[in-house]
Amino acid sequence: MSEPVRTLLLWCPDWPVLAAEIADGVPATDPVAVLHANRVVACSERARAEGVRRGLRRREAQGRCPQLTVVDHDPGRDARAFEPVVAAVEEVAVGVEVIRPGACALAARGPSRYLGGEEAAAERIIEHVAHSCAVESQVGIAAGVFAAGLAARRGRIVPPGGTPEFLAGQPVAALGRPALADLLRRLGMRTLGDFAALPAGDVLARFGFDGVLAHRLAAGRDDRPLAVRRPPADLTVTADLDEPIERVDVAAFAARTLAERLHERLAGYGLACTRLGIEAVTAHGQELHRVWRHDGLLSAAAIADRVRWQLDGWLSGGGRGGDRPARPTAGIIRLRLVPDGVLAQAGLQPGLWGETGAERERAHRALSRVQGLLGPEAVVTAVLGGGRSPDDQTRLVPWGDERLPARPGAVGSGGPRSGGSGAAVGSEGKPPRVGGRASSGPAVPSWPGRLPPPSPAVVLPVPLAVSVLDATGVPVVVSARLAVSAPPARLVIDPAAAAIAPAGAIVPIGGGASAEIVGWVGPWPVDERWWAPAEARRRARFQVRLADGGALLLAVEAGRWLLEAIYD
């Protein structure tokens, strides 16, 4: 097995304490302890000098250091405070993975090549983080994230090929598994080298899968790839104007152009704006800023309108009474739009008539006009719901009505297991046959007897009468116990049924013509509403494949074969 990728890991000691200083102003130079579940999870250097250690209870920690400042553990605070550090690392090298707040890693090869070696790269990153964020950090380089993390705590660069030797001398507590480390010590294994020397099979049998993972880490076989973080995109758009803008009509034109640029940039990342920051700079250096909020998602036209309204307010000195703001002392020479609140563009994806907005509204008005001329049923949309057959899984709803299914849909997908009466699929509960062979069915859906996916492409409004013959030309018969008399071999569509088929109905073969059946699945029985004789319906369905590649859905009901649907 090849050695894991050499990894550069940056570690900020006592990060929860530093995060408390950054976010809450708690001096990290004082004796400080961060507690979770009444135990110390991190402490400052001065607190350690007083005897405070991780894992101590609150009362014991305060007994060792009476002047100890206690801070509650807040993972969100730690992550927010660490974001500027990650951004600073990304300014020097790309492909950063955040291991946890206070530690991030990246492949060492890239920065070492263009910064003059691994040592130079480590020094450059440490200096840049200290200059940008005023945070002390240490860097370790080794093969794999685990070994690089241990090296970072010692500020070491492990030479290539030396990771197993470096790990061999580390204590078993470095695995971060207290229970396993305690057990290994009681078994006489003090270092990772002792643990790595055990056979992998014995480790699996004694310690389980987590023990095997720890065994791989101890042996330096941490080959987990880095989950590279994607840096946040710069979504801000700026326009530097050749001539200062002092008129509202000129400002409106500039606003629309800038709004379209912002909308295109957001759409390129699959985002939409909910809160927009508008910034302007005048020729005299005056800076203007305003944030607009919106309950929904801002389209390009909505962004342009808000920019125009704001520029109009600035240039005309909008306001009332004594609160009327002063008009800018000079024209605007720079416009900047900052998407302050962005969401995944779930509600603005392209639809049938383009993006959500004006085009969709035009389509709505046109369809409503058609309904006004021809009636509500003239324009309908399909709504999927529950059912056992394709013809009863779709409900046509007039345009504008609430799109609710007539029946609850299935939970998950899968092939039918039983009919409405609880009859098993196939004969005597065995799986259905595919060309005479048994095949296993998927999980039970919420509609027993429902056809498995994929769904047919065309469902005939009126099933066509057909004949299904065996290899000798004898009609195939399905008994009440779902026994098939012979494998289906040919399909013949009744000429009379084909002649009276509805206009536009797709008939796979001409009336009276026959087609060879090369594969089939079934029978799948459905016994619906057996408790109401007047509404009862009992049938068995087959899926067949023809020699020309077409596939059909057939059903046997009251001794007659019917063509119900056609697969694409």
mmCIF file of N, CA, C and O in Angstrom, residues 123-202:
data_model
loop_
_atom_site.group_PDB
_atom_site.id
_atom_site.type_symbol
_atom_site.label_atom_id
_atom_site.label_comp_id
_atom_site.label_asym_id
_atom_site.label_seq_id
_atom_site.Cartn_x
_atom_site.Cartn_y
_atom_site.Cartn_z
ATOM 1 N N GLU A 123 6.404 28.111 7.462
ATOM 2 C CA GLU A 123 6.708 29.421 8.043
ATOM 3 C C GLU A 123 5.844 30.513 7.425
ATOM 4 O O GLU A 123 5.357 31.413 8.121
ATOM 5 N N ARG A 124 5.635 30.434 6.118
ATOM 6 C CA ARG A 124 4.831 31.453 5.434
ATOM 7 C C ARG A 124 3.388 31.427 5.943
ATOM 8 O O ARG A 124 2.780 32.482 6.198
ATOM 9 N N ILE A 125 2.809 30.260 6.115
ATOM 10 C CA ILE A 125 1.419 30.160 6.576
ATOM 11 C C ILE A 125 1.297 30.650 8.010
ATOM 12 O O ILE A 125 0.358 31.380 8.365
ATOM 13 N N ILE A 126 2.243 30.274 8.860
ATOM 14 C CA ILE A 126 2.197 30.723 10.261
ATOM 15 C C ILE A 126 2.297 32.238 10.340
ATOM 16 O O ILE A 126 1.551 32.899 11.081
ATOM 17 N N GLU A 127 3.210 32.814 9.569
ATOM 18 C CA GLU A 127 3.378 34.268 9.590
ATOM 19 C C GLU A 127 2.140 34.980 9.055
ATOM 20 O O GLU A 127 1.719 36.008 9.591
ATOM 21 N N HIS A 128 1.539 34.441 8.008
ATOM 22 C CA HIS A 128 0.373 35.094 7.424
ATOM 23 C C HIS A 128 -0.814 35.041 8.379
ATOM 24 O O HIS A 128 -1.567 36.025 8.501
ATOM 25 N N VAL A 129 -1.007 33.920 9.060
ATOM 26 C CA VAL A 129 -2.101 33.810 10.024
ATOM 27 C C VAL A 129 -1.873 34.771 11.189
ATOM 28 O O VAL A 129 -2.798 35.441 11.664
ATOM 29 N N ALA A 130 -0.629 34.859 11.656
ATOM 30 C CA ALA A 130 -0.333 35.774 12.764
ATOM 31 C C ALA A 130 -0.543 37.228 12.354
ATOM 32 O O ALA A 130 -1.055 38.039 13.138
ATOM 33 N N HIS A 131 -0.174 37.565 11.125
ATOM 34 C CA HIS A 131 -0.334 38.947 10.669
ATOM 35 C C HIS A 131 -1.792 39.285 10.401
ATOM 36 O O HIS A 131 -2.257 40.384 10.726
ATOM 37 N N SER A 132 -2.561 38.354 9.815
ATOM 38 C CA SER A 132 -3.948 38.634 9.431
ATOM 39 C C SER A 132 -4.911 38.535 10.596
ATOM 40 O O SER A 132 -5.873 39.305 10.673
ATOM 41 N N CYS A 133 -4.676 37.579 11.503
ATOM 42 C CA CYS A 133 -5.656 37.298 12.556
ATOM 43 C C CYS A 133 -5.111 37.498 13.958
ATOM 44 O O CYS A 133 -5.872 37.333 14.929
ATOM 45 N N ALA A 134 -3.829 37.809 14.089
ATOM 46 C CA ALA A 134 -3.209 37.959 15.413
ATOM 47 C C ALA A 134 -3.405 36.706 16.255
ATOM 48 O O ALA A 134 -3.735 36.770 17.442
ATOM 49 N N VAL A 135 -3.202 35.552 15.624
ATOM 50 C CA VAL A 135 -3.392 34.254 16.285
ATOM 51 C C VAL A 135 -2.110 33.456 16.149
ATOM 52 O O VAL A 135 -1.528 33.361 15.060
ATOM 53 N N GLU A 136 -1.659 32.882 17.260
ATOM 54 C CA GLU A 136 -0.495 32.010 17.226
ATOM 55 C C GLU A 136 -0.917 30.618 16.774
ATOM 56 O O GLU A 136 -1.985 30.126 17.141
ATOM 57 N N SER A 137 -0.059 29.991 15.981
ATOM 58 C CA SER A 137 -0.377 28.660 15.462
ATOM 59 C C SER A 137 0.905 27.869 15.288
ATOM 60 O O SER A 137 2.006 28.418 15.316
ATOM 61 N N GLN A 138 0.726 26.574 15.109
ATOM 62 C CA GLN A 138 1.826 25.651 14.832
ATOM 63 C C GLN A 138 1.441 24.785 13.647
ATOM 64 O O GLN A 138 0.266 24.514 13.423
ATOM 65 N N VAL A 139 2.448 24.368 12.908
ATOM 66 C CA VAL A 139 2.233 23.555 11.710
ATOM 67 C C VAL A 139 3.010 22.263 11.844
ATOM 68 O O VAL A 139 4.163 22.257 12.315
ATOM 69 N N GLY A 140 2.374 21.178 11.446
ATOM 70 C CA GLY A 140 3.034 19.883 11.361
ATOM 71 C C GLY A 140 2.812 19.287 9.994
ATOM 72 O O GLY A 140 1.753 19.473 9.385
ATOM 73 N N ILE A 141 3.796 18.575 9.478
ATOM 74 C CA ILE A 141 3.699 17.941 8.163
ATOM 75 C C ILE A 141 4.097 16.483 8.320
ATOM 76 O O ILE A 141 5.165 16.166 8.878
ATOM 77 N N ALA A 142 3.233 15.600 7.842
ATOM 78 C CA ALA A 142 3.497 14.160 7.887
ATOM 79 C C ALA A 142 2.577 13.504 6.882
ATOM 80 O O ALA A 142 1.770 14.162 6.207
ATOM 81 N N ALA A 143 2.689 12.184 6.770
ATOM 82 C CA ALA A 143 1.835 11.420 5.858
ATOM 83 C C ALA A 143 0.505 11.142 6.552
ATOM 84 O O ALA A 143 0.459 10.393 7.524
ATOM 85 N N GLY A 144 -0.571 11.758 6.052
ATOM 86 C CA GLY A 144 -1.887 11.547 6.629
ATOM 87 C C GLY A 144 -2.254 12.624 7.640
ATOM 88 O O GLY A 144 -1.396 13.254 8.263
ATOM 89 N N VAL A 145 -3.564 12.806 7.808
ATOM 90 C CA VAL A 145 -4.060 13.846 8.698
ATOM 91 C C VAL A 145 -3.735 13.525 10.149
ATOM 92 O O VAL A 145 -3.365 14.411 10.931
ATOM 93 N N PHE A 146 -3.865 12.268 10.541
ATOM 94 C CA PHE A 146 -3.640 11.897 11.938
ATOM 95 C C PHE A 146 -2.204 12.184 12.356
ATOM 96 O O PHE A 146 -1.950 12.836 13.384
ATOM 97 N N ALA A 147 -1.251 11.713 11.566
ATOM 98 C CA ALA A 147 0.147 11.943 11.907
ATOM 99 C C ALA A 147 0.498 13.423 11.829
ATOM 100 O O ALA A 147 1.269 13.935 12.653
ATOM 101 N N ALA A 148 -0.074 14.151 10.858
ATOM 102 C CA ALA A 148 0.204 15.585 10.751
ATOM 103 C C ALA A 148 -0.323 16.329 11.973
ATOM 104 O O ALA A 148 0.294 17.300 12.431
ATOM 105 N N GLY A 149 -1.464 15.888 12.527
ATOM 106 C CA GLY A 149 -1.984 16.517 13.730
ATOM 107 C C GLY A 149 -1.058 16.332 14.917
ATOM 108 O O GLY A 149 -0.831 17.275 15.696
ATOM 109 N N LEU A 150 -0.502 15.131 15.078
ATOM 110 C CA LEU A 150 0.443 14.897 16.167
ATOM 111 C C LEU A 150 1.732 15.691 15.954
ATOM 112 O O LEU A 150 2.326 16.208 16.905
ATOM 113 N N ALA A 151 2.153 15.788 14.684
ATOM 114 C CA ALA A 151 3.370 16.557 14.394
ATOM 115 C C ALA A 151 3.151 18.042 14.666
ATOM 116 O O ALA A 151 4.069 18.736 15.131
ATOM 117 N N ALA A 152 1.929 18.545 14.401
ATOM 118 C CA ALA A 152 1.661 19.962 14.630
ATOM 119 C C ALA A 152 1.746 20.314 16.110
ATOM 120 O O ALA A 152 2.170 21.420 16.467
ATOM 121 N N ARG A 153 1.356 19.407 16.983
ATOM 122 C CA ARG A 153 1.423 19.693 18.417
ATOM 123 C C ARG A 153 2.872 19.824 18.881
ATOM 124 O O ARG A 153 3.140 20.373 19.952
ATOM 125 N N ARG A 154 3.793 19.292 18.105
ATOM 126 C CA ARG A 154 5.213 19.399 18.439
ATOM 127 C C ARG A 154 5.955 20.328 17.488
ATOM 128 O O ARG A 154 7.178 20.480 17.601
ATOM 129 N N GLY A 155 5.225 20.898 16.507
ATOM 130 C CA GLY A 155 5.864 21.791 15.542
ATOM 131 C C GLY A 155 6.908 21.085 14.699
ATOM 132 O O GLY A 155 7.939 21.676 14.375
ATOM 133 N N ARG A 156 6.629 19.847 14.299
ATOM 134 C CA ARG A 156 7.621 19.049 13.581
ATOM 135 C C ARG A 156 7.234 18.853 12.131
ATOM 136 O O ARG A 156 6.052 18.844 11.768
ATOM 137 N N ILE A 157 8.243 18.678 11.308
ATOM 138 C CA ILE A 157 8.061 18.260 9.928
ATOM 139 C C ILE A 157 8.674 16.875 9.801
ATOM 140 O O ILE A 157 9.913 16.723 9.829
ATOM 141 N N VAL A 158 7.850 15.865 9.705
ATOM 142 C CA VAL A 158 8.320 14.484 9.623
ATOM 143 C C VAL A 158 8.855 14.247 8.217
ATOM 144 O O VAL A 158 8.172 14.542 7.228
ATOM 145 N N PRO A 159 10.058 13.743 8.065
ATOM 146 C CA PRO A 159 10.604 13.535 6.722
ATOM 147 C C PRO A 159 9.800 12.493 5.955
ATOM 148 O O PRO A 159 9.151 11.623 6.548
ATOM 149 N N PRO A 160 9.816 12.562 4.629
ATOM 150 C CA PRO A 160 9.088 11.573 3.833
ATOM 151 C C PRO A 160 9.527 10.149 4.166
ATOM 152 O O PRO A 160 10.726 9.858 4.277
ATOM 153 N N GLY A 161 8.569 9.270 4.337
ATOM 154 C CA GLY A 161 8.847 7.890 4.689
ATOM 155 C C GLY A 161 9.071 7.650 6.167
ATOM 156 O O GLY A 161 9.197 6.503 6.592
ATOM 157 N N GLY A 162 9.107 8.696 6.975
ATOM 158 C CA GLY A 162 9.385 8.525 8.397
ATOM 159 C C GLY A 162 8.161 8.571 9.283
ATOM 160 O O GLY A 162 8.301 8.575 10.518
ATOM 161 N N THR A 163 6.963 8.592 8.692
ATOM 162 C CA THR A 163 5.755 8.681 9.510
ATOM 163 C C THR A 163 5.557 7.465 10.411
ATOM 164 O O THR A 163 5.242 7.625 11.601
ATOM 165 N N PRO A 164 5.706 6.213 9.920
ATOM 166 C CA PRO A 164 5.534 5.063 10.831
ATOM 167 C C PRO A 164 6.490 5.110 12.023
ATOM 168 O O PRO A 164 6.105 4.803 13.154
ATOM 169 N N GLU A 165 7.723 5.508 11.770
ATOM 170 C CA GLU A 165 8.687 5.594 12.873
ATOM 171 C C GLU A 165 8.302 6.697 13.853
ATOM 172 O O GLU A 165 8.434 6.541 15.070
ATOM 173 N N PHE A 166 7.823 7.824 13.316
ATOM 174 C CA PHE A 166 7.390 8.920 14.180
ATOM 175 C C PHE A 166 6.211 8.489 15.057
ATOM 176 O O PHE A 166 6.164 8.779 16.264
ATOM 177 N N LEU A 167 5.256 7.762 14.462
ATOM 178 C CA LEU A 167 4.081 7.337 15.226
ATOM 179 C C LEU A 167 4.417 6.266 16.244
ATOM 180 O O LEU A 167 3.760 6.161 17.288
ATOM 181 N N ALA A 168 5.415 5.445 15.941
ATOM 182 C CA ALA A 168 5.711 4.306 16.822
ATOM 183 C C ALA A 168 6.058 4.748 18.236
ATOM 184 O O ALA A 168 5.770 4.031 19.206
ATOM 185 N N GLY A 169 6.637 5.919 18.387
ATOM 186 C CA GLY A 169 7.028 6.366 19.720
ATOM 187 C C GLY A 169 5.947 7.157 20.455
ATOM 188 O O GLY A 169 6.167 7.563 21.603
ATOM 189 N N GLN A 170 4.791 7.372 19.823
ATOM 190 C CA GLN A 170 3.729 8.147 20.472
ATOM 191 C C GLN A 170 2.939 7.270 21.451
ATOM 192 O O GLN A 170 2.750 6.070 21.220
ATOM 193 N N PRO A 171 2.452 7.841 22.555
ATOM 194 C CA PRO A 171 1.656 7.048 23.495
ATOM 195 C C PRO A 171 0.302 6.685 22.896
ATOM 196 O O PRO A 171 -0.204 7.367 22.004
ATOM 197 N N VAL A 172 -0.305 5.628 23.410
ATOM 198 C CA VAL A 172 -1.592 5.171 22.880
ATOM 199 C C VAL A 172 -2.693 6.206 23.149
ATOM 200 O O VAL A 172 -3.725 6.199 22.471
ATOM 201 N N ALA A 173 -2.484 7.089 24.109
ATOM 202 C CA ALA A 173 -3.483 8.128 24.365
ATOM 203 C C ALA A 173 -3.640 9.061 23.168
ATOM 204 O O ALA A 173 -4.664 9.748 23.047
ATOM 205 N N ALA A 174 -2.651 9.092 22.251
ATOM 206 C CA ALA A 174 -2.729 9.959 21.085
ATOM 207 C C ALA A 174 -3.835 9.547 20.130
ATOM 208 O O ALA A 174 -4.228 10.324 19.260
ATOM 209 N N LEU A 175 -4.358 8.332 20.276
ATOM 210 C CA LEU A 175 -5.439 7.880 19.406
ATOM 211 C C LEU A 175 -6.737 8.639 19.661
ATOM 212 O O LEU A 175 -7.654 8.608 18.836
ATOM 213 N N GLY A 176 -6.855 9.298 20.806
ATOM 214 C CA GLY A 176 -8.077 10.012 21.114
ATOM 215 C C GLY A 176 -9.226 9.112 21.502
ATOM 216 O O GLY A 176 -10.387 9.531 21.406
ATOM 217 N N ARG A 177 -8.948 7.916 21.917
ATOM 218 C CA ARG A 177 -9.958 6.952 22.348
ATOM 219 C C ARG A 177 -9.610 6.509 23.776
ATOM 220 O O ARG A 177 -8.873 5.542 23.966
ATOM 221 N N PRO A 178 -10.113 7.215 24.773
ATOM 222 C CA PRO A 178 -9.693 6.931 26.160
ATOM 223 C C PRO A 178 -9.950 5.494 26.589
ATOM 224 O O PRO A 178 -9.098 4.884 27.241
ATOM 225 N N ALA A 179 -11.102 4.940 26.233
ATOM 226 C CA ALA A 179 -11.411 3.573 26.656
ATOM 227 C C ALA A 179 -10.447 2.580 26.030
ATOM 228 O O ALA A 179 -9.934 1.672 26.695
ATOM 229 N N LEU A 180 -10.188 2.735 24.734
ATOM 230 C CA LEU A 180 -9.256 1.834 24.055
ATOM 231 C C LEU A 180 -7.850 2.016 24.600
ATOM 232 O O LEU A 180 -7.122 1.026 24.819
ATOM 233 N N ALA A 181 -7.435 3.256 24.829
ATOM 234 C CA ALA A 181 -6.092 3.490 25.356
ATOM 235 C C ALA A 181 -5.917 2.869 26.734
ATOM 236 O O ALA A 181 -4.869 2.272 27.033
ATOM 237 N N ASP A 182 -6.926 2.964 27.586
ATOM 238 C CA ASP A 182 -6.839 2.364 28.922
ATOM 239 C C ASP A 182 -6.730 0.845 28.829
ATOM 240 O O ASP A 182 -5.941 0.214 29.547
ATOM 241 N N LEU A 183 -7.499 0.252 27.905
ATOM 242 C CA LEU A 183 -7.438 -1.203 27.734
ATOM 243 C C LEU A 183 -6.069 -1.620 27.201
ATOM 244 O O LEU A 183 -5.498 -2.633 27.663
ATOM 245 N N LEU A 184 -5.527 -0.881 26.241
ATOM 246 C CA LEU A 184 -4.223 -1.232 25.692
ATOM 247 C C LEU A 184 -3.133 -1.137 26.756
ATOM 248 O O LEU A 184 -2.226 -1.990 26.813
ATOM 249 N N ARG A 185 -3.208 -0.123 27.608
ATOM 250 C CA ARG A 185 -2.202 -0.004 28.674
ATOM 251 C C ARG A 185 -2.304 -1.178 29.646
ATOM 252 O O ARG A 185 -1.280 -1.695 30.106
ATOM 253 N N ARG A 186 -3.532 -1.594 29.940
ATOM 254 C CA ARG A 186 -3.680 -2.733 30.852
ATOM 255 C C ARG A 186 -3.214 -4.042 30.216
ATOM 256 O O ARG A 186 -2.861 -4.997 30.914
ATOM 257 N N LEU A 187 -3.192 -4.072 28.869
ATOM 258 C CA LEU A 187 -2.677 -5.248 28.169
ATOM 259 C C LEU A 187 -1.168 -5.164 27.935
ATOM 260 O O LEU A 187 -0.598 -6.076 27.314
ATOM 261 N N GLY A 188 -0.547 -4.090 28.394
ATOM 262 C CA GLY A 188 0.906 -3.970 28.297
ATOM 263 C C GLY A 188 1.400 -3.219 27.095
ATOM 264 O O GLY A 188 2.610 -3.185 26.840
ATOM 265 N N MET A 189 0.516 -2.574 26.333
ATOM 266 C CA MET A 189 0.920 -1.824 25.142
ATOM 267 C C MET A 189 0.878 -0.339 25.476
ATOM 268 O O MET A 189 -0.191 0.218 25.741
ATOM 269 N N ARG A 190 2.043 0.297 25.488
ATOM 270 C CA ARG A 190 2.146 1.698 25.896
ATOM 271 C C ARG A 190 2.229 2.660 24.722
ATOM 272 O O ARG A 190 1.874 3.820 24.860
ATOM 273 N N THR A 191 2.733 2.221 23.598
ATOM 274 C CA THR A 191 2.964 3.121 22.468
ATOM 275 C C THR A 191 2.169 2.649 21.254
ATOM 276 O O THR A 191 1.696 1.505 21.186
ATOM 277 N N LEU A 192 2.071 3.547 20.287
ATOM 278 C CA LEU A 192 1.390 3.182 19.045
ATOM 279 C C LEU A 192 2.158 2.106 18.289
ATOM 280 O O LEU A 192 1.549 1.305 17.565
ATOM 281 N N GLY A 193 3.478 2.091 18.445
ATOM 282 C CA GLY A 193 4.256 1.040 17.797
ATOM 283 C C GLY A 193 3.901 -0.334 18.330
ATOM 284 O O GLY A 193 3.822 -1.309 17.557
ATOM 285 N N ASP A 194 3.673 -0.447 19.652
ATOM 286 C CA ASP A 194 3.258 -1.738 20.221
ATOM 287 C C ASP A 194 1.909 -2.174 19.653
ATOM 288 O O ASP A 194 1.712 -3.344 19.325
ATOM 289 N N PHE A 195 0.992 -1.215 19.534
ATOM 290 C CA PHE A 195 -0.339 -1.538 19.023
ATOM 291 C C PHE A 195 -0.288 -1.887 17.540
ATOM 292 O O PHE A 195 -0.948 -2.825 17.080
ATOM 293 N N ALA A 196 0.524 -1.149 16.761
ATOM 294 C CA ALA A 196 0.608 -1.406 15.320
ATOM 295 C C ALA A 196 1.226 -2.759 15.018
ATOM 296 O O ALA A 196 0.986 -3.327 13.946
ATOM 297 N N ALA A 197 2.023 -3.314 15.941
ATOM 298 C CA ALA A 197 2.673 -4.609 15.703
ATOM 299 C C ALA A 197 1.699 -5.774 15.776
ATOM 300 O O ALA A 197 2.032 -6.885 15.349
ATOM 301 N N LEU A 198 0.498 -5.575 16.298
ATOM 302 C CA LEU A 198 -0.478 -6.660 16.400
ATOM 303 C C LEU A 198 -1.021 -7.017 15.021
ATOM 304 O O LEU A 198 -1.191 -6.138 14.157
ATOM 305 N N PRO A 199 -1.340 -8.282 14.764
ATOM 306 C CA PRO A 199 -1.965 -8.660 13.494
ATOM 307 C C PRO A 199 -3.342 -8.016 13.356
ATOM 308 O O PRO A 199 -4.109 -7.925 14.328
ATOM 309 N N ALA A 200 -3.669 -7.581 12.151
ATOM 310 C CA ALA A 200 -4.931 -6.885 11.923
ATOM 311 C C ALA A 200 -6.128 -7.773 12.221
ATOM 312 O O ALA A 200 -7.149 -7.309 12.740
ATOM 313 N N GLY A 201 -6.024 -9.066 11.911
ATOM 314 C CA GLY A 201 -7.126 -9.973 12.181
ATOM 315 C C GLY A 201 -7.415 -10.121 13.665
ATOM 316 O O GLY A 201 -8.582 -10.149 14.092
ATOM 317 N N ASP A 202 -6.362 -10.169 14.469
ATOM 318 C CA ASP A 202 -6.555 -10.268 15.920
ATOM 319 C C ASP A 202 -7.150 -8.983 16.481
ATOM 320 O O ASP A 202 -7.968 -9.017 17.407
#
